[in-house]
Every structure is written in structure tokens, then in C-alpha cells.
Coordinates of N, CA and C in Angstrom, one line a residue:
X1192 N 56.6 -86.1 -9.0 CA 55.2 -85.9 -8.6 C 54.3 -85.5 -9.8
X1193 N 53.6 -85.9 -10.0 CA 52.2 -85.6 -11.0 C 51.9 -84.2 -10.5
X1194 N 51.7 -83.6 -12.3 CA 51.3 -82.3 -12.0 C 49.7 -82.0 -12.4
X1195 N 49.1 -81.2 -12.1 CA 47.8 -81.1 -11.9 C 47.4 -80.6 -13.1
X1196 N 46.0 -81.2 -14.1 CA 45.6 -81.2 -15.0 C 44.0 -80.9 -14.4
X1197 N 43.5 -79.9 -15.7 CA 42.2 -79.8 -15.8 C 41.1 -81.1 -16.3
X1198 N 40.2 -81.9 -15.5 CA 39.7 -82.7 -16.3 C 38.3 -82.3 -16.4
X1199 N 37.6 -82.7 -17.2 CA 36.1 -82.3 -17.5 C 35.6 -84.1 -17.5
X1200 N 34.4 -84.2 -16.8 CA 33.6 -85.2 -17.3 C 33.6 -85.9 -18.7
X1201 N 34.0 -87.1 -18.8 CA 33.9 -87.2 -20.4 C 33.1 -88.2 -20.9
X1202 N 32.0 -88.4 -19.8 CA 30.7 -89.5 -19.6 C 29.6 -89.0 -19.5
X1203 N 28.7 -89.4 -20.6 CA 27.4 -89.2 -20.4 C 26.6 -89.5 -18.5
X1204 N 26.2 -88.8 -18.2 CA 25.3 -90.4 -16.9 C 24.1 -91.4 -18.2
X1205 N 24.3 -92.5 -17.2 CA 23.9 -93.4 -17.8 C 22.2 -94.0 -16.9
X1206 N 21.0 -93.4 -17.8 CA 19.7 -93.6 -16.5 C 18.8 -94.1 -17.9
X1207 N 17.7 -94.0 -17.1 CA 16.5 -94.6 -18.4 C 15.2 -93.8 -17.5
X1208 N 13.9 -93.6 -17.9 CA 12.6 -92.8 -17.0 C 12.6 -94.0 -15.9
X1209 N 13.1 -95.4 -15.7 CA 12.7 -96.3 -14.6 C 13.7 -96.3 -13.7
X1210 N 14.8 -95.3 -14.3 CA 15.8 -95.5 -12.9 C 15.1 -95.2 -11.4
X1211 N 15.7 -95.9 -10.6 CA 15.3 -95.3 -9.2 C 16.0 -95.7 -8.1
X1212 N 17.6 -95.2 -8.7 CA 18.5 -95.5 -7.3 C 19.5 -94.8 -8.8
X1213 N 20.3 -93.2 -7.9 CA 21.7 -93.1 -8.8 C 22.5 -93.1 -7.7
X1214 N 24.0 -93.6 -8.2 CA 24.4 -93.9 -7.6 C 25.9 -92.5 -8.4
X1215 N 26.7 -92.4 -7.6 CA 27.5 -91.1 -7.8 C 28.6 -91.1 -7.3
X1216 N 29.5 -91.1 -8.5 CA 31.4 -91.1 -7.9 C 31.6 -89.7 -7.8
X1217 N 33.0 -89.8 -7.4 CA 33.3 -88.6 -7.3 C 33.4 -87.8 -9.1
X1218 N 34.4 -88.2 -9.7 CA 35.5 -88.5 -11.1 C 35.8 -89.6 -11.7
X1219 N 35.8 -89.5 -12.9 CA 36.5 -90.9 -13.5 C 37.8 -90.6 -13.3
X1220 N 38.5 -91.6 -12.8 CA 39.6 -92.4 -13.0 C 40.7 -91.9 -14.5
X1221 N 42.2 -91.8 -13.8 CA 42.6 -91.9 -15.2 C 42.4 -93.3 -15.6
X1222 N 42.1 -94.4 -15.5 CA 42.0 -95.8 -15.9 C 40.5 -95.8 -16.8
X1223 N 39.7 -95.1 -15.9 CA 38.8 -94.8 -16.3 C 38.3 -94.4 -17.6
X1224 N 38.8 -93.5 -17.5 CA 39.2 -92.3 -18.6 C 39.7 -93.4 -19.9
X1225 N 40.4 -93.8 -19.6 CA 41.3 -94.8 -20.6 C 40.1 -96.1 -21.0
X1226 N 39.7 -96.4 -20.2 CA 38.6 -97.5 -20.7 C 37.5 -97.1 -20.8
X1227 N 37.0 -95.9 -21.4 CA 36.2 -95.2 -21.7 C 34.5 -95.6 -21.0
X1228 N 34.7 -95.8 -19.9 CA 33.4 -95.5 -19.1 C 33.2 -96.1 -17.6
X1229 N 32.5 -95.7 -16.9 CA 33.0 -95.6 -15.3 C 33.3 -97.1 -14.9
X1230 N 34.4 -96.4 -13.6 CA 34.6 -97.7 -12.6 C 35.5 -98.7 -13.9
X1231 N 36.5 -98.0 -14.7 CA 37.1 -98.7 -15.5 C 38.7 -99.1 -14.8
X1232 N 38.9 -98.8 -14.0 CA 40.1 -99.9 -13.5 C 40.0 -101.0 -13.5
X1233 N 40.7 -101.6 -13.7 CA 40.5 -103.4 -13.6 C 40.6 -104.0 -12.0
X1234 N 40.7 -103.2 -11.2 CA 40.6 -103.3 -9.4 C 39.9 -102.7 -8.9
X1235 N 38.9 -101.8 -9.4 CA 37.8 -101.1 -9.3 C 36.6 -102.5 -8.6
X1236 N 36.3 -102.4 -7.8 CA 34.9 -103.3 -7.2 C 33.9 -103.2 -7.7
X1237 N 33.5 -102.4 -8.1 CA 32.1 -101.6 -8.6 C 31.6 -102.9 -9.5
X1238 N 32.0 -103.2 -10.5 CA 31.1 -103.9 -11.3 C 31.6 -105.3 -10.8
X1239 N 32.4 -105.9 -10.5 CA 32.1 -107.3 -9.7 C 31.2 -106.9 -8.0
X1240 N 31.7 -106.1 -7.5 CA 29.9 -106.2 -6.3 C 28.9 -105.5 -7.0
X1241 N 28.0 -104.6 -8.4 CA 26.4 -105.2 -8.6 C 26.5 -106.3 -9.3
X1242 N 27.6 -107.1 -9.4 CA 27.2 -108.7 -10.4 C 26.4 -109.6 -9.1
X1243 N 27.9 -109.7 -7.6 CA 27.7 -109.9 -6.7 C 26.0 -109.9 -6.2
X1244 N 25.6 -108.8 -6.0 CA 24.5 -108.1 -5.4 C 23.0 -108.9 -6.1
X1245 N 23.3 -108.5 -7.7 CA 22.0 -109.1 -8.6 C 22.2 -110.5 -8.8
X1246 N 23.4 -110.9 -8.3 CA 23.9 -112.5 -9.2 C 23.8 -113.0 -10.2
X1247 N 24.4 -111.9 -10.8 CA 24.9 -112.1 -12.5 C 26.3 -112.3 -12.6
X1248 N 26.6 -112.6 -13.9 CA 27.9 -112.3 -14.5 C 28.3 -111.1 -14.7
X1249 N 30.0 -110.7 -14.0 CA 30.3 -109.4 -14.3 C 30.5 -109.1 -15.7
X1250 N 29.6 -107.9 -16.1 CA 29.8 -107.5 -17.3 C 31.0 -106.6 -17.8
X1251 N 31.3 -107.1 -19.5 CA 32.9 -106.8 -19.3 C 32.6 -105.7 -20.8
X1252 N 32.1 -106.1 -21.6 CA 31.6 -104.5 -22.2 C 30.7 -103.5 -21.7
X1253 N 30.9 -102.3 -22.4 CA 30.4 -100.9 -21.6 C 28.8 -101.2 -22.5
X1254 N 28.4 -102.2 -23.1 CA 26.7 -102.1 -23.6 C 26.8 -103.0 -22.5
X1255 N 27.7 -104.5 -21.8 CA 27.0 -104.8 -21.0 C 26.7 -104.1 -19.6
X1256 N 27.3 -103.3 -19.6 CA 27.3 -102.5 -17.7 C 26.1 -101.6 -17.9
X1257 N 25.9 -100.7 -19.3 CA 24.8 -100.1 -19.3 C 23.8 -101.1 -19.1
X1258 N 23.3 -102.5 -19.6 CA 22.6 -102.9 -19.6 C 22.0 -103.6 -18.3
X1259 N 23.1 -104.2 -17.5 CA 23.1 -104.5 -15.7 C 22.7 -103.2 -15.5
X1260 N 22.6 -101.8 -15.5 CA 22.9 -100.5 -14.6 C 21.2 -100.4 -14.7
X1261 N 20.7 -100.2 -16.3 CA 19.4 -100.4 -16.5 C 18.1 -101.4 -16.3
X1262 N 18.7 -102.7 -16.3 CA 17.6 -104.0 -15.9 C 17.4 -103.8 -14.5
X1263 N 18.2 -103.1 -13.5 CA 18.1 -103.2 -12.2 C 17.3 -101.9 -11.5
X1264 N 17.1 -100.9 -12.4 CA 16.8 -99.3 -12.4 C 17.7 -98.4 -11.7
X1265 N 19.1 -98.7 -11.8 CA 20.2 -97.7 -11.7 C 20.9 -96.8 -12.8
X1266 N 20.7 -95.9 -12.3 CA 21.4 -94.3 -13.2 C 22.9 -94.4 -12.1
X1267 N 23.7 -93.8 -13.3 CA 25.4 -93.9 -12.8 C 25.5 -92.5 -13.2
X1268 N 26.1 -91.5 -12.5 CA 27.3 -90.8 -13.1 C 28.2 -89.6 -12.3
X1269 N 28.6 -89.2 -11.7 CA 29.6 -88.2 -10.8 C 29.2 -87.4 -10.4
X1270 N 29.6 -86.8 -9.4 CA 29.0 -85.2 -8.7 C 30.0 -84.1 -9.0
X1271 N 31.2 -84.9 -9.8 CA 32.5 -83.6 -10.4 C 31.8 -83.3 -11.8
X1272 N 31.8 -82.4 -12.0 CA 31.6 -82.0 -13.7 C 32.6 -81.8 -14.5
X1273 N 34.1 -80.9 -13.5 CA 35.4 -80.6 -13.8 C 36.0 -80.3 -12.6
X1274 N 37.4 -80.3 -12.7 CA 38.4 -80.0 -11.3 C 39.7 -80.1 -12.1
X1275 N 40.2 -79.7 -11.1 CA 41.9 -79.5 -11.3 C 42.5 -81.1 -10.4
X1276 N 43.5 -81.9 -10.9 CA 43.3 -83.0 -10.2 C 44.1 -83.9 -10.6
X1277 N 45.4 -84.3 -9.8 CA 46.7 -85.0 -10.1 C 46.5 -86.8 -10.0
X1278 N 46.7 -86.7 -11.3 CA 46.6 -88.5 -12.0 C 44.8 -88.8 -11.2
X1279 N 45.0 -89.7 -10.5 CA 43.4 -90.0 -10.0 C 43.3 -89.9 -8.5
X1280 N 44.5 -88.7 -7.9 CA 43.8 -88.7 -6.8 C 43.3 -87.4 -6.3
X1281 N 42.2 -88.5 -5.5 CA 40.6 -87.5 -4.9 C 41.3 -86.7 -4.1
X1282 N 42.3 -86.9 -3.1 CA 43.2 -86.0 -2.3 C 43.2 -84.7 -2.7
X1283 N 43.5 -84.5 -3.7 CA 44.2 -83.8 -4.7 C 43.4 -82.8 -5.7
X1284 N 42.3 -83.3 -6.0 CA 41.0 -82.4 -6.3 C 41.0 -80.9 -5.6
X1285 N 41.1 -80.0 -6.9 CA 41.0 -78.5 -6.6 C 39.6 -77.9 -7.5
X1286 N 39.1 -76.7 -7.0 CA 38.8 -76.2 -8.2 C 37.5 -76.5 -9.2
X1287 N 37.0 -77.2 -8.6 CA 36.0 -78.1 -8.7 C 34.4 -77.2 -9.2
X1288 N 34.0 -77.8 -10.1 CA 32.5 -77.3 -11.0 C 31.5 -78.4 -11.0
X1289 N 30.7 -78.6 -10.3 CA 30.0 -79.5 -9.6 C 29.0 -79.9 -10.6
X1290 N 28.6 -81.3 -11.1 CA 27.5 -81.8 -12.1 C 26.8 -81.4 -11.6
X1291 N 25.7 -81.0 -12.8 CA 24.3 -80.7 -12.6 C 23.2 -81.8 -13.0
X1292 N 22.8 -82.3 -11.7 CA 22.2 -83.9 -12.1 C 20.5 -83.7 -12.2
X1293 N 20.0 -82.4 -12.0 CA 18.7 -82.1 -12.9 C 18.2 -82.8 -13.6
X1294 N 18.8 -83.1 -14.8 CA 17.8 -83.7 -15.8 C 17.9 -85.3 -15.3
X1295 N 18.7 -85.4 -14.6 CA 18.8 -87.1 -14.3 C 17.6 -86.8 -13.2
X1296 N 17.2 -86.4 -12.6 CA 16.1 -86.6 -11.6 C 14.7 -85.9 -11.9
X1297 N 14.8 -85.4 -12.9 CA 13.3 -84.7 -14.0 C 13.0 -85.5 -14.6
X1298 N 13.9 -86.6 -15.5 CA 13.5 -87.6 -16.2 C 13.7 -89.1 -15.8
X1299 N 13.8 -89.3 -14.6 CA 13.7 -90.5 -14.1 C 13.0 -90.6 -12.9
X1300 N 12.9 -91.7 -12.2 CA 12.0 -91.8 -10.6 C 13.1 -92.3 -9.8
X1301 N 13.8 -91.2 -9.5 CA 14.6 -91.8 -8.1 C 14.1 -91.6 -7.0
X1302 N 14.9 -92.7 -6.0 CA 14.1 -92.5 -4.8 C 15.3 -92.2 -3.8
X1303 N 16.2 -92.6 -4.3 CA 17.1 -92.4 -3.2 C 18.9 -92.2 -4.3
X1304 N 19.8 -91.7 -3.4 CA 21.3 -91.5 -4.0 C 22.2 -91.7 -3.5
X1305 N 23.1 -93.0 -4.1 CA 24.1 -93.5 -3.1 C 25.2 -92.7 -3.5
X1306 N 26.2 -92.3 -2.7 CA 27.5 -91.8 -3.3 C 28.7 -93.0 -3.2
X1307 N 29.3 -93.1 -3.7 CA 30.7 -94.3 -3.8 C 31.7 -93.4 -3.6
X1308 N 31.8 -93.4 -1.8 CA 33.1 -93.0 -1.2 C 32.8 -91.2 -0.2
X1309 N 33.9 -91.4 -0.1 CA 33.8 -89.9 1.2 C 34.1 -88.3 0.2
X1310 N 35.1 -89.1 -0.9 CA 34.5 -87.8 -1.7 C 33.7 -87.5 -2.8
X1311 N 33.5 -88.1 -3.0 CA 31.9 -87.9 -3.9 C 30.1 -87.2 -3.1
X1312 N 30.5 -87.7 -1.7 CA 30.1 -87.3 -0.4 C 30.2 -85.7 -0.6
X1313 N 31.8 -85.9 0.1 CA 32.1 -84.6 0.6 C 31.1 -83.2 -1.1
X1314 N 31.8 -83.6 -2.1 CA 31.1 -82.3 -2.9 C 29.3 -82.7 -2.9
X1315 N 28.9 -83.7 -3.0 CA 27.6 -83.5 -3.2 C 27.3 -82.8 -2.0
X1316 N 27.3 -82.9 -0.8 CA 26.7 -82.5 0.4 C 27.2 -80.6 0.0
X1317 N 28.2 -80.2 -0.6 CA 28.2 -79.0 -0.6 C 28.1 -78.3 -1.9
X1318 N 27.8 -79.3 -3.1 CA 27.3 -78.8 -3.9 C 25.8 -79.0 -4.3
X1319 N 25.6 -80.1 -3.9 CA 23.6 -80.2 -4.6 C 22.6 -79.3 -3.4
X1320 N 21.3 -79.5 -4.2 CA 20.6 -78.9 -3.3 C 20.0 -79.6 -2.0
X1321 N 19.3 -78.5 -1.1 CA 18.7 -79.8 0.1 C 18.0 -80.3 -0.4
X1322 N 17.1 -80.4 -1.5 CA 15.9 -81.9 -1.8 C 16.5 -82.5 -2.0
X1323 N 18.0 -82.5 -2.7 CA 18.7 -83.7 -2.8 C 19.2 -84.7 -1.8
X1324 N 19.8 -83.6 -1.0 CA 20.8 -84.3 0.0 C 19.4 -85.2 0.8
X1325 N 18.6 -85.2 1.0 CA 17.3 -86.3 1.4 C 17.2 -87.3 1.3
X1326 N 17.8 -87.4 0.1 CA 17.7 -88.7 -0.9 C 19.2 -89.7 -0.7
X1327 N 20.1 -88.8 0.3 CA 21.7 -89.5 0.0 C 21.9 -90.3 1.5
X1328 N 23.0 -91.4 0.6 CA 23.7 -92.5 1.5 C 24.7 -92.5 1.2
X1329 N 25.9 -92.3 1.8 CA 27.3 -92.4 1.9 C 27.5 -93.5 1.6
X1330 N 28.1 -94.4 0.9 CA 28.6 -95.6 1.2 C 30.1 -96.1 1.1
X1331 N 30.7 -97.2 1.2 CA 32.0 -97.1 0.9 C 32.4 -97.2 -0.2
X1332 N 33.3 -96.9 -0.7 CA 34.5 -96.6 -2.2 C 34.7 -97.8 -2.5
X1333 N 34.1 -98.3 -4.2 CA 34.6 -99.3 -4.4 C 36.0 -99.6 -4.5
X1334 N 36.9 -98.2 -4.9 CA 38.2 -98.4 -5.3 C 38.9 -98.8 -5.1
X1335 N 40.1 -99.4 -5.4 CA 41.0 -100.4 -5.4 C 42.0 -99.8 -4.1
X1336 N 41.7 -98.3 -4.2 CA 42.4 -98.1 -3.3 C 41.9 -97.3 -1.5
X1337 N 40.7 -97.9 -1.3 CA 40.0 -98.4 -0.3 C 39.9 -99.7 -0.1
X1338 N 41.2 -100.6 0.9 CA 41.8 -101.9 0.7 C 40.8 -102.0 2.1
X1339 N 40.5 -101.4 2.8 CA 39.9 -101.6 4.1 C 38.7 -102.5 4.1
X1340 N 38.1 -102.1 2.7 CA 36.6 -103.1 2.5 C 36.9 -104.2 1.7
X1341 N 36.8 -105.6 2.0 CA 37.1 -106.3 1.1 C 35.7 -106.3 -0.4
X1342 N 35.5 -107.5 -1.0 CA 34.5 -107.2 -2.1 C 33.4 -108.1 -1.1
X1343 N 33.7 -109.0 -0.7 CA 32.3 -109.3 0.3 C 31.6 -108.3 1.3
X1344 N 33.0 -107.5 1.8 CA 32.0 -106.7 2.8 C 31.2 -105.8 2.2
X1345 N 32.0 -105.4 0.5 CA 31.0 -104.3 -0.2 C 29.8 -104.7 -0.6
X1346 N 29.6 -105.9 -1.3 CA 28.4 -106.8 -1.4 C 27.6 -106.6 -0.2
X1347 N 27.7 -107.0 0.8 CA 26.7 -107.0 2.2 C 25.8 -105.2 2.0
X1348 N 27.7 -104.7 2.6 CA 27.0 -103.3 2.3 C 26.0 -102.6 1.6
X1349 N 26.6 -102.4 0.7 CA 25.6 -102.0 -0.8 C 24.6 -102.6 -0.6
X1350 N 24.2 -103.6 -1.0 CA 23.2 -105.1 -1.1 C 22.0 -104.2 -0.1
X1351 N 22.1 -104.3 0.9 CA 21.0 -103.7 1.7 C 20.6 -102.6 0.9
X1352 N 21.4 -101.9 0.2 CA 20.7 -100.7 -0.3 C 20.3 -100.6 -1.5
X1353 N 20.6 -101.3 -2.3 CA 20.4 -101.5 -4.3 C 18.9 -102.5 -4.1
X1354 N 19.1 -103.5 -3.1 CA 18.1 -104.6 -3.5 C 16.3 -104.0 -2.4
X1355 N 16.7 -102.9 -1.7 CA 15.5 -102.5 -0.8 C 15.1 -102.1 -1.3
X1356 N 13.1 -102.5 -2.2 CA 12.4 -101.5 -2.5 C 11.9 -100.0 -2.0
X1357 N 12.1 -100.3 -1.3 CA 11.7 -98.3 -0.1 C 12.9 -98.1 0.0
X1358 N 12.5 -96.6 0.1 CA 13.5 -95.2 0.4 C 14.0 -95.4 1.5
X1359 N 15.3 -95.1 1.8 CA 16.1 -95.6 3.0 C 16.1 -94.6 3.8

């Protein structure tokens, strides 16, 4: 069994003053972690559904993901700041020190905050404030290991919500 390690965030968030949709994992990934910036599994959905969604090309370097994240006015980055937390599963999360996403919403125009998945969910709803939680949409986990959603049904999903100019 994997034994439990302290991890710290090791990603900037990624926004611009025009963001106006962040969207929020729980943790990077040990894959993640290893390909040095979010949603870096290579079965991770995330960046083939917003290719899907904007109908681009999935972007395969980390200048091209910032740059899809930013042309579209999406800020990316986690509601974990640090936790206690064996290999990459969310199960398993202890201990937890909750991002402080302040300056991502001081210096940009969000309007709304999607979380990717039930735990990313679960700590924002018990760590951010109420102005925030206003702004939030559950949606489903891109991850490889949420087999339940294929990548079309996450496309549909999502899609309603990345491509609607108004607050949901």
C-alpha cells in the first residue's frame, strides 16, 4: 500500500484580468506533478474536452494549454493548497490547507466557478467563502478514473457551461 506523503501545490493558477470562468481541481496528480502542470495524465480528459468544447487542437505543450486556458478567459488552479495524500488518491486526502484563491478573483472578472469532480466540491464548499460558493458548479471529473463519463458526455456537459455567456 502507498504510504502517505505531504504534498504542497506546485502550480502557479493560471488567469489573466479577462478570465471569467475558474475552473478548480481538487490536487495535481502524481502524473501531474511529473508533467509539470495540470491535468497532466495522459488519460486525464480535461484538455482533449476544452479542445472538444472550443474546437481546437488539443494542446500538447504547457505554453499551449496556458494559451487555450487564456484565449477562451479561463483561470485553472485547485482548492488543495497542501494535504497529506497517498499516490493520487482523492479517497485518501487528509489534513488538508485549503488555496487561497483571492487574488485570482481581485485580479480577474469571474463570473462563475466550476469544480472538476466531487472532491474538489467537497473542500471548496467547506473551505471558501459564501460569496464564493454563489459562483460554484459541480461538474464531473475529468479523470481517467471517473470511467462513468465517457469524453463526449463531458464535452456536452461542460460545453453548456464554458461556452454560456451569463452566470449560471
Amino acid at each position: 500500500m502507498a504510504e502517505y506523503e505531504r504534498v504542497t501545490q506546485p502550480f502557479a493558477p493560471v488567469y489573466d484580468g479577462d478570465s471569467r470562468i475558474l475552473i478548480l481541481g481538487s490536487l495535481p496528480s502524481v502524473k501531474s506533478r511529473e508533467q509539470g502542470f495540470y491535468y497532466g495524465h495522459a488519460r486525464n480528459r480535461f484538455w482533449p474536452m476544452l479542445a472538444a468544447v472550443y474546437r481546437e487542437p488539443v494542446p500538447q505543450t504547457i505554453p499551449d494549454k496556458k494559451a487555450l486556458l487564456l484565449r477562451h478567459g479561463l483561470a485553472v488552479y485547485d482548492v488543495i493548497e497542501s494535504c497529506e495524500i497517498c499516490g493520487s488518491s482523492d479517497s485518501s486526502i487528509r489534513n488538508v490547507k485549503a488555496a487561497d484563491i483571492r487574488a485570482i478573483m481581485e485580479a480577474s472578472r469571474i463570473e462563475r466557478i466550476l469544480v472538476n469532480g466531487r472532491t474538489a466540491a467537497k473542500y471548496f464548499k467547506a473551505c471558501q467563502p459564501a460569496a464564493y460558493q454563489q459562483l460554484l458548479t459541480e461538474l464531473p471529473s475529468t479523470s481517467p478514473a471517473n470511467a462513468a463519463f465517457s469524453l463526449e458526455k463531458l464535452v456536452r456537459i461542460w460545453g453548456v457551461h464554458l461556452q454560456s455567456n451569463t452566470p449560471l
